[in-house]
Short mmCIF file of C-alpha atoms and ligand atoms in Angstrom, two decimals:
data_model
loop_
_atom_site.label_atom_id
_atom_site.label_comp_id
_atom_site.label_asym_id
_atom_site.label_seq_id
_atom_site.Cartn_x
_atom_site.Cartn_y
_atom_site.Cartn_z
CA MET A 41 149.97 -21.12 20.57
CA THR A 42 152.53 -18.59 21.70
CA ALA A 43 152.32 -14.91 20.75
CA PHE A 44 155.71 -15.11 18.98
CA THR A 45 156.96 -12.17 21.03
CA PRO A 46 160.76 -11.86 20.97
CA LYS A 47 162.49 -12.35 24.31
CA PRO A 48 166.09 -11.55 25.31
CA GLU A 49 166.93 -15.27 25.43
CA ASP A 50 166.08 -15.51 21.71
CA LYS A 51 169.20 -13.37 21.15
CA PHE A 52 167.79 -11.47 18.18
CA THR A 53 170.20 -8.79 17.02
CA PHE A 54 170.34 -6.29 14.17
CA GLY A 55 173.16 -4.17 12.78
CA LEU A 56 172.88 -0.39 12.88
CA TRP A 57 173.31 -0.66 9.10
CA THR A 58 170.24 -2.91 8.73
CA VAL A 59 167.42 -0.91 10.31
CA GLY A 60 169.41 2.23 9.45
CA ASN A 61 169.59 1.25 5.77
CA ARG A 62 168.35 4.18 3.72
CA GLY A 63 167.29 2.27 0.64
CA ARG A 64 169.99 3.44 -1.73
CA ASP A 65 170.73 1.08 -4.62
CA PRO A 66 172.81 1.32 -7.82
CA PHE A 67 169.81 2.85 -9.62
CA GLY A 68 168.38 5.17 -7.02
CA SER A 69 169.17 7.43 -4.13
CA GLU A 70 168.23 7.23 -0.46
CA VAL A 71 164.51 7.07 0.30
CA ARG A 72 164.70 7.21 4.11
CA GLU A 73 166.25 9.82 6.35
CA SER A 74 169.39 9.15 8.31
CA LYS A 75 168.91 8.21 11.97
CA THR A 76 171.53 8.47 14.69
CA PRO A 77 172.89 5.30 16.31
CA ALA A 78 171.00 6.17 19.50
CA GLU A 79 167.72 6.61 17.59
CA LEU A 80 168.23 3.20 16.01
CA VAL A 81 168.77 1.63 19.43
CA TYR A 82 165.39 3.01 20.59
CA LEU A 83 163.78 1.70 17.38
CA LEU A 84 165.26 -1.76 17.98
CA SER A 85 164.12 -1.72 21.57
CA GLU A 86 160.58 -0.81 20.47
CA VAL A 87 160.38 -3.87 18.20
CA GLY A 88 161.82 -6.20 20.87
CA ALA A 89 165.41 -6.87 19.75
CA TYR A 90 168.01 -8.08 22.24
CA GLY A 91 171.11 -6.50 20.77
CA VAL A 92 172.65 -4.16 18.25
CA ASN A 93 175.86 -4.61 16.25
CA PHE A 94 177.91 -1.97 14.47
CA HIS A 95 180.68 -1.27 12.01
CA ASP A 96 183.18 1.28 13.32
CA ASN A 97 181.82 3.91 10.92
CA ASP A 98 178.11 3.23 11.56
CA LEU A 99 178.83 4.51 15.03
CA ILE A 100 181.63 7.01 14.45
CA PRO A 101 181.81 8.51 10.93
CA MET A 102 185.31 8.29 9.45
CA ASP A 103 186.02 12.00 9.63
CA ALA A 104 184.43 12.71 13.04
CA THR A 105 186.36 15.00 15.40
CA LEU A 106 187.28 13.76 18.88
CA ASP A 107 184.47 15.89 20.34
CA GLU A 108 181.93 14.45 17.91
CA GLU A 109 183.15 10.95 18.72
CA ALA A 110 182.74 11.52 22.45
CA SER A 111 179.25 12.91 22.07
CA ILE A 112 178.07 10.06 19.78
CA LYS A 113 179.43 7.48 22.21
CA LYS A 114 177.72 9.21 25.10
CA SER A 115 174.25 9.19 23.52
CA PHE A 116 174.72 5.64 22.19
CA ARG A 117 175.69 4.40 25.65
CA LYS A 118 172.75 6.22 27.21
CA ALA A 119 170.38 4.56 24.70
CA LEU A 120 171.87 1.14 25.52
CA GLU A 121 171.49 1.73 29.24
CA GLU A 122 167.91 2.99 28.93
CA THR A 123 166.79 0.13 26.70
CA GLY A 124 168.92 -2.70 28.10
CA LEU A 125 170.13 -3.58 24.59
CA VAL A 126 173.60 -5.14 24.39
CA VAL A 127 176.34 -5.12 21.73
CA PRO A 128 177.29 -8.77 21.12
CA MET A 129 179.20 -8.18 17.87
CA ALA A 130 181.23 -5.47 16.16
CA THR A 131 183.03 -5.24 12.84
CA THR A 132 185.12 -2.96 10.62
CA ASN A 133 183.99 -1.26 7.45
CA LEU A 134 186.80 -2.20 5.06
CA PHE A 135 184.76 -1.79 1.88
CA PHE A 136 183.03 1.59 1.56
CA ASP A 137 185.80 4.14 1.42
CA PRO A 138 187.58 4.57 -1.96
CA VAL A 139 190.88 3.65 -0.27
CA PHE A 140 189.64 0.02 -0.18
CA LYS A 141 188.76 -0.18 -3.88
CA ASP A 142 191.38 -2.93 -4.39
CA GLY A 143 190.69 -4.65 -1.07
CA ALA A 144 191.98 -4.09 2.44
CA PHE A 145 194.17 -6.93 3.77
CA THR A 146 194.66 -8.27 0.23
CA SER A 147 195.16 -4.98 -1.61
CA ASN A 148 198.17 -4.79 -3.87
CA ASP A 149 199.14 -1.54 -2.13
CA PRO A 150 201.10 -2.10 1.11
CA LYS A 151 199.93 1.30 2.40
CA VAL A 152 196.34 0.12 2.12
CA ARG A 153 197.16 -3.17 3.87
CA ALA A 154 198.81 -1.32 6.75
CA TYR A 155 195.96 1.20 6.95
CA ALA A 156 193.47 -1.69 7.09
CA LEU A 157 195.36 -3.11 10.09
CA GLN A 158 195.32 0.28 11.80
CA LYS A 159 191.60 0.80 11.13
CA THR A 160 190.75 -2.70 12.34
CA MET A 161 192.76 -2.40 15.57
CA LYS A 162 190.96 0.86 16.37
CA ALA A 163 187.61 -0.73 15.50
CA ILE A 164 188.41 -3.73 17.71
CA ASP A 165 189.09 -1.29 20.58
CA LEU A 166 185.71 0.33 19.93
CA GLY A 167 183.93 -3.03 19.85
CA ALA A 168 185.60 -4.13 23.08
CA GLU A 169 184.68 -0.81 24.70
CA PHE A 170 181.00 -1.61 24.12
CA GLY A 171 181.32 -5.22 25.29
CA ALA A 172 181.35 -7.09 21.96
CA LYS A 173 182.45 -10.73 22.32
CA VAL A 174 182.45 -11.58 18.62
CA TYR A 175 184.33 -9.65 15.97
CA VAL A 176 183.21 -10.16 12.37
CA PHE A 177 185.38 -9.88 9.28
CA TRP A 178 183.51 -9.52 6.03
CA GLY A 179 186.03 -8.99 3.27
CA GLY A 180 183.73 -7.33 0.78
CA ARG A 181 186.57 -5.94 -1.32
CA GLU A 182 189.01 -8.80 -0.78
CA GLY A 183 188.80 -10.02 -4.34
CA VAL A 184 189.30 -9.06 -7.95
CA GLU A 185 187.64 -8.08 -11.17
CA THR A 186 190.52 -9.57 -13.11
CA ASP A 187 192.81 -12.42 -12.08
CA SER A 188 195.61 -10.67 -13.99
CA SER A 189 195.82 -8.25 -11.08
CA LYS A 190 196.69 -10.57 -8.19
CA ASN A 191 198.25 -13.87 -7.39
CA ALA A 192 195.37 -15.70 -5.71
CA ALA A 193 197.65 -17.77 -3.46
CA GLU A 194 199.51 -14.59 -2.43
CA ALA A 195 196.17 -12.98 -1.56
CA ILE A 196 195.34 -15.85 0.79
CA LYS A 197 198.79 -15.46 2.39
CA ARG A 198 198.18 -11.74 2.91
CA MET A 199 194.82 -12.48 4.48
CA ARG A 200 196.36 -15.09 6.78
CA GLU A 201 199.10 -12.73 7.89
CA ALA A 202 196.54 -10.02 8.72
CA ILE A 203 194.25 -12.32 10.71
CA ASN A 204 197.24 -13.80 12.58
CA PHE A 205 198.45 -10.29 13.40
CA LEU A 206 195.01 -9.22 14.67
CA CYS A 207 194.59 -12.38 16.78
CA GLU A 208 197.82 -11.50 18.57
CA TYR A 209 196.66 -7.91 18.96
CA VAL A 210 193.50 -9.15 20.74
CA MET A 211 195.57 -11.40 23.01
CA ASP A 212 197.98 -8.57 23.74
CA GLN A 213 195.11 -6.31 24.80
CA LYS A 214 193.59 -9.18 26.83
CA TYR A 215 190.24 -8.70 25.11
CA ASP A 216 187.67 -11.45 25.49
CA LEU A 217 186.97 -11.56 21.77
CA LYS A 218 186.65 -14.20 19.09
CA PHE A 219 186.79 -13.65 15.35
CA ALA A 220 184.07 -14.77 12.92
CA LEU A 221 184.98 -14.69 9.23
CA GLU A 222 182.10 -14.13 6.82
CA PRO A 223 182.35 -15.69 3.36
CA LYS A 224 180.59 -14.28 0.29
CA PRO A 225 181.21 -15.43 -3.28
CA ASN A 226 180.82 -12.11 -5.10
CA GLU A 227 179.42 -8.58 -4.90
CA PRO A 228 180.75 -5.97 -4.66
CA ARG A 229 183.84 -7.53 -6.31
CA ALA A 230 183.44 -9.84 -9.30
CA ASP A 231 184.98 -12.62 -7.21
CA ILE A 232 185.83 -12.60 -3.51
CA TYR A 233 188.50 -14.79 -1.91
CA ASN A 234 187.38 -17.54 0.48
CA PRO A 235 183.94 -17.49 -1.17
CA THR A 236 182.12 -20.18 0.80
CA ILE A 237 181.81 -21.58 4.31
CA GLY A 238 183.95 -24.53 3.27
CA HIS A 239 186.74 -22.35 1.88
CA MET A 240 186.69 -20.33 5.08
CA LEU A 241 186.87 -23.43 7.30
CA GLY A 242 189.85 -24.64 5.30
CA PHE A 243 191.53 -21.25 5.66
CA ILE A 244 190.92 -21.07 9.43
CA ALA A 245 192.71 -24.39 9.94
CA THR A 246 195.89 -22.76 8.56
CA LEU A 247 195.95 -19.87 11.06
CA ASP A 248 198.33 -19.50 14.01
CA HIS A 249 195.42 -19.38 16.50
CA PRO A 250 192.60 -21.34 14.86
CA GLU A 251 190.84 -21.72 18.23
CA MET A 252 190.11 -17.97 18.23
CA VAL A 253 188.56 -17.96 14.80
CA GLY A 254 185.24 -19.28 13.46
CA VAL A 255 182.76 -18.36 10.76
CA ASN A 256 179.83 -16.00 10.33
CA PRO A 257 177.82 -17.61 7.55
CA GLU A 258 175.00 -15.69 5.85
CA VAL A 259 171.88 -17.14 4.22
CA ALA A 260 172.03 -14.86 1.17
CA HIS A 261 175.69 -15.49 0.47
CA ASP A 262 175.15 -19.22 -0.01
CA GLN A 263 171.82 -18.86 -1.77
CA MET A 264 173.26 -16.39 -4.30
CA ALA A 265 175.54 -19.23 -5.35
CA GLY A 266 172.76 -21.82 -5.29
CA LEU A 267 174.17 -23.65 -2.26
CA ASN A 268 172.28 -25.32 0.61
CA PHE A 269 172.91 -22.92 3.48
CA MET A 270 171.76 -25.18 6.31
CA GLN A 271 174.26 -27.84 5.22
CA GLY A 272 177.11 -25.33 5.32
CA VAL A 273 176.01 -24.13 8.74
CA ALA A 274 175.85 -27.73 9.94
CA GLN A 275 179.39 -28.34 8.75
CA ALA A 276 180.62 -25.23 10.57
CA TRP A 277 178.75 -26.27 13.70
CA GLU A 278 180.14 -29.79 13.60
CA ALA A 279 183.65 -28.33 13.36
CA GLY A 280 182.97 -26.14 16.44
CA LYS A 281 183.21 -23.02 14.27
CA LEU A 282 179.72 -21.50 14.22
CA PHE A 283 180.57 -18.33 16.16
CA HIS A 284 177.84 -16.10 14.66
CA ILE A 285 175.18 -16.18 11.94
CA ASP A 286 173.68 -13.64 9.51
CA LEU A 287 170.02 -14.33 8.75
CA ASN A 288 168.17 -12.91 5.75
CA ASP A 289 166.78 -14.26 2.49
CA GLN A 290 167.73 -14.22 -1.17
CA TYR A 291 166.67 -15.48 -4.60
CA PRO A 292 169.47 -17.58 -6.12
CA GLY A 293 171.44 -16.17 -9.01
CA ARG A 294 170.54 -12.54 -8.38
CA TYR A 295 172.15 -9.41 -6.98
CA ASP A 296 172.47 -9.15 -3.19
CA GLN A 297 168.92 -8.72 -1.91
CA ASP A 298 169.10 -8.94 1.91
CA LEU A 299 165.41 -9.82 2.16
CA ARG A 300 163.48 -10.22 5.40
CA PHE A 301 164.35 -13.56 7.02
CA GLY A 302 162.17 -16.42 5.77
CA SER A 303 160.37 -14.27 3.19
CA ARG A 304 161.69 -16.09 0.12
CA ASP A 305 162.57 -19.75 0.78
CA ILE A 306 160.43 -20.68 3.74
CA LYS A 307 161.33 -24.37 3.56
CA ALA A 308 165.07 -23.65 3.65
CA ALA A 309 164.45 -21.24 6.54
CA PHE A 310 162.54 -23.99 8.37
CA TYR A 311 165.42 -26.49 8.09
CA LEU A 312 167.87 -23.81 9.18
CA VAL A 313 165.89 -22.81 12.28
CA LYS A 314 165.30 -26.48 13.06
CA PHE A 315 169.03 -27.16 12.85
CA LEU A 316 170.00 -24.20 15.06
CA GLU A 317 167.37 -25.10 17.66
CA ASP A 318 168.06 -28.85 17.59
CA VAL A 319 171.77 -28.35 18.30
CA LYS A 320 170.97 -25.59 20.82
CA TYR A 321 173.10 -22.98 19.06
CA SER A 322 173.52 -20.32 21.73
CA GLY A 323 174.97 -17.40 19.77
CA SER A 324 173.25 -14.33 18.36
CA ARG A 325 170.51 -14.70 15.76
CA HIS A 326 171.65 -11.67 13.81
CA PHE A 327 169.48 -10.32 11.01
CA ASP A 328 171.68 -8.88 8.26
CA ALA A 329 168.87 -7.65 6.05
CA HIS A 330 166.97 -4.49 5.34
CA ALA A 331 163.46 -3.28 4.55
CA TYR A 332 162.22 -2.88 0.99
CA ARG A 333 163.01 0.47 -0.61
CA THR A 334 159.28 1.19 -0.63
CA GLU A 335 159.14 1.51 3.16
CA ASP A 336 159.15 4.38 5.63
CA PHE A 337 160.33 3.79 9.22
CA GLU A 338 157.02 2.13 10.16
CA GLY A 339 157.81 -0.32 7.38
CA VAL A 340 161.30 -0.77 8.77
CA LYS A 341 159.74 -1.82 12.07
CA ASP A 342 157.40 -4.20 10.22
CA PHE A 343 160.49 -5.65 8.54
CA ALA A 344 162.38 -6.12 11.82
CA ARG A 345 159.37 -7.57 13.63
CA GLY A 346 158.77 -9.88 10.68
CA CYS A 347 162.31 -11.33 10.81
CA MET A 348 161.91 -12.27 14.48
CA ARG A 349 158.29 -13.44 14.18
CA THR A 350 159.11 -15.78 11.30
CA TYR A 351 162.07 -17.20 13.23
CA LEU A 352 159.84 -17.88 16.25
CA MET A 353 157.06 -19.39 14.14
CA LEU A 354 159.57 -21.71 12.47
CA LYS A 355 161.01 -22.60 15.86
CA GLU A 356 157.54 -23.70 16.94
CA LYS A 357 157.18 -25.70 13.71
CA ALA A 358 160.53 -27.37 14.40
CA ALA A 359 159.33 -28.45 17.85
CA GLN A 360 156.14 -29.73 16.24
CA PHE A 361 158.20 -31.72 13.71
CA ASN A 362 160.20 -33.29 16.53
CA ALA A 363 157.00 -34.26 18.37
CA ASP A 364 154.98 -35.47 15.38
CA PRO A 365 154.39 -39.22 15.86
CA GLU A 366 154.06 -40.05 12.15
CA ILE A 367 157.17 -38.08 11.14
CA GLN A 368 159.17 -39.54 14.02
CA THR A 369 158.07 -43.11 13.21
CA ILE A 370 159.28 -42.70 9.63
CA LEU A 371 162.55 -41.12 10.79
CA LYS A 372 163.15 -43.97 13.21
CA GLU A 373 162.44 -46.53 10.54
CA ILE A 374 164.67 -44.99 7.87
CA ASN A 375 167.54 -44.51 10.31
CA ALA A 376 167.34 -47.97 11.85
CA GLU A 377 170.66 -49.72 12.40
CA ASP A 378 171.28 -53.31 11.32
CA PRO A 379 172.87 -55.10 14.31
CA ALA A 380 174.43 -57.65 11.98
CA LEU A 381 176.48 -54.89 10.38
CA THR A 382 177.45 -52.90 13.47
CA PRO A 383 180.73 -54.78 14.00
CA TYR A 384 181.94 -53.68 10.56
CA PHE A 385 181.75 -49.93 11.21
CA GLY A 386 183.92 -47.57 13.20
CA LYS A 387 187.67 -47.43 13.52
CA TYR A 388 189.76 -49.28 10.97
CA SER A 389 191.37 -52.60 11.69
CA ALA A 390 192.90 -55.06 9.27
CA GLU A 391 190.42 -57.75 10.41
CA LYS A 392 187.46 -55.44 9.81
CA ALA A 393 188.73 -54.52 6.37
CA LYS A 394 189.09 -58.20 5.53
CA ALA A 395 185.65 -59.06 6.89
CA ILE A 396 183.96 -56.26 4.87
CA LYS A 397 185.79 -57.34 1.73
CA ASN A 398 184.52 -60.87 2.22
CA TYR A 399 180.94 -59.97 3.14
CA SER A 400 178.36 -61.03 0.62
CA PHE A 401 175.88 -58.21 -0.13
CA ASP A 402 172.54 -58.95 -1.80
CA ARG A 403 172.72 -55.78 -3.89
CA LYS A 404 169.38 -56.22 -5.70
CA THR A 405 167.37 -56.75 -2.50
CA ILE A 406 169.09 -53.83 -0.81
CA ALA A 407 168.41 -51.59 -3.81
CA ALA A 408 164.72 -52.51 -3.89
CA ARG A 409 164.06 -50.67 -0.66
CA GLY A 410 161.87 -47.53 -0.76
CA PHE A 411 162.98 -44.77 1.59
CA LYS A 412 159.59 -42.98 2.08
CA TYR A 413 161.14 -39.56 1.53
CA GLU A 414 158.18 -38.42 -0.60
CA ARG A 415 155.82 -39.11 2.30
CA LEU A 416 158.21 -37.51 4.77
CA ASP A 417 158.64 -34.37 2.68
CA GLN A 418 154.89 -33.97 2.16
CA LEU A 419 154.33 -34.33 5.91
CA THR A 420 156.92 -31.56 6.36
CA ILE A 421 155.09 -29.37 3.83
CA ASP A 422 151.74 -30.07 5.53
CA LEU A 423 153.31 -29.11 8.83
CA ILE A 424 154.86 -25.87 7.53
CA LEU A 425 151.59 -24.92 5.86
CA GLY A 426 149.68 -25.49 9.08
CA ASN A 427 147.83 -28.66 8.16
CA ARG A 428 149.14 -30.87 10.95
C1 GCO B 260 177.10 -7.81 2.83
C2 GCO B 260 177.60 -8.36 4.14
C3 GCO B 260 177.73 -7.33 5.21
C4 GCO B 260 178.45 -7.83 6.45
C5 GCO B 260 178.65 -6.69 7.39
C6 GCO B 260 179.14 -7.11 8.73
O1 GCO B 260 176.69 -8.61 2.00
O2 GCO B 260 177.11 -6.61 2.64
O3 GCO B 260 176.72 -9.39 4.54
O4 GCO B 260 176.43 -6.89 5.55
O5 GCO B 260 177.74 -8.85 7.08
O6 GCO B 260 179.55 -5.82 6.80
O7 GCO B 260 180.37 -7.66 8.65
MN1 MN B 261 175.36 -9.97 2.90
MN1 MN B 262 176.47 -10.31 6.40
#
């Protein structure tokens, strides 16, 4: 039994906005004081995180003077040096300021679209300055309340043009930076464009430099919509597009909760961790969540430690699943190939097509087979609950 202590190679990261979240919601004000970026770095180091990510304005407030900017950067850099934390990812806040109320890259106002490009280029410079290798785009306001307001196909074109422009900007600056687009179906807008991992993958294929662009899927964003997150992640991975991941938890069909990782759907979290570990995903395990509003900063540390601990416990369970003789015997049996049929699979040929068309299948006998999934699932439950 390991101690489930986070190590740098686990690549656990948090955003400044996650542990720095002050507990404001639509019905109540802040419950926790504001901490400086440097203070948050020390907090993250205390709980054992590997890295810290930021939005441009988490680090440098929008109206900061040049002197203020220099002094914030200096203390942030000092905190990074003293703690050894790194900045693997950065992003732009294109949703909070009133100027983005109708979106950023997809706003109907060309001034807003141009301002969004300017803000993002400056934020990319800031991310690169602190060594970020992944740049996330979450288009929180890139949507509508009413479809009367925008042509949805035009909105996708605007988004494409912006991402193409910014890809070329990165190449021009010779930054070693990849983009990760983060889908979310709704909230804060009624509907957001490119709402799912699948939409985003389809969109990426239409870009000028698709090789520079992948996805940043988030647990809560799929679970809000009742989707199977692990399956979406697997599809992104299989397409070579899993550049980053946002881990948290969420009850389906509710407002955006950003719960501690694994605290709601432990079985879904298990399959997710198992998938990431089985394929040896080597990117950040970024927790995009925050502590309950009931907590003080000790509670925030409990929250952050809990995210990492649950991940590591599930990682151990995944290894146990892979080594469990009974589970593995069933898996082998249900996945067994039929050598008689092997010649019929694979690449198309006219002969193969003819042979399959002429093959005589004993449908009733085939259908009578039991797949043992009940047994397999209960073994998985026993394992997760510690009874194996
Ligand atoms: C949300 C999003 C954001 C983004 C963040 C980084 O639901 O609010 O998940 O937290 O991940 O802006 O891009
Ligand atoms: Mn989210
Ligand atoms: Mn997110």
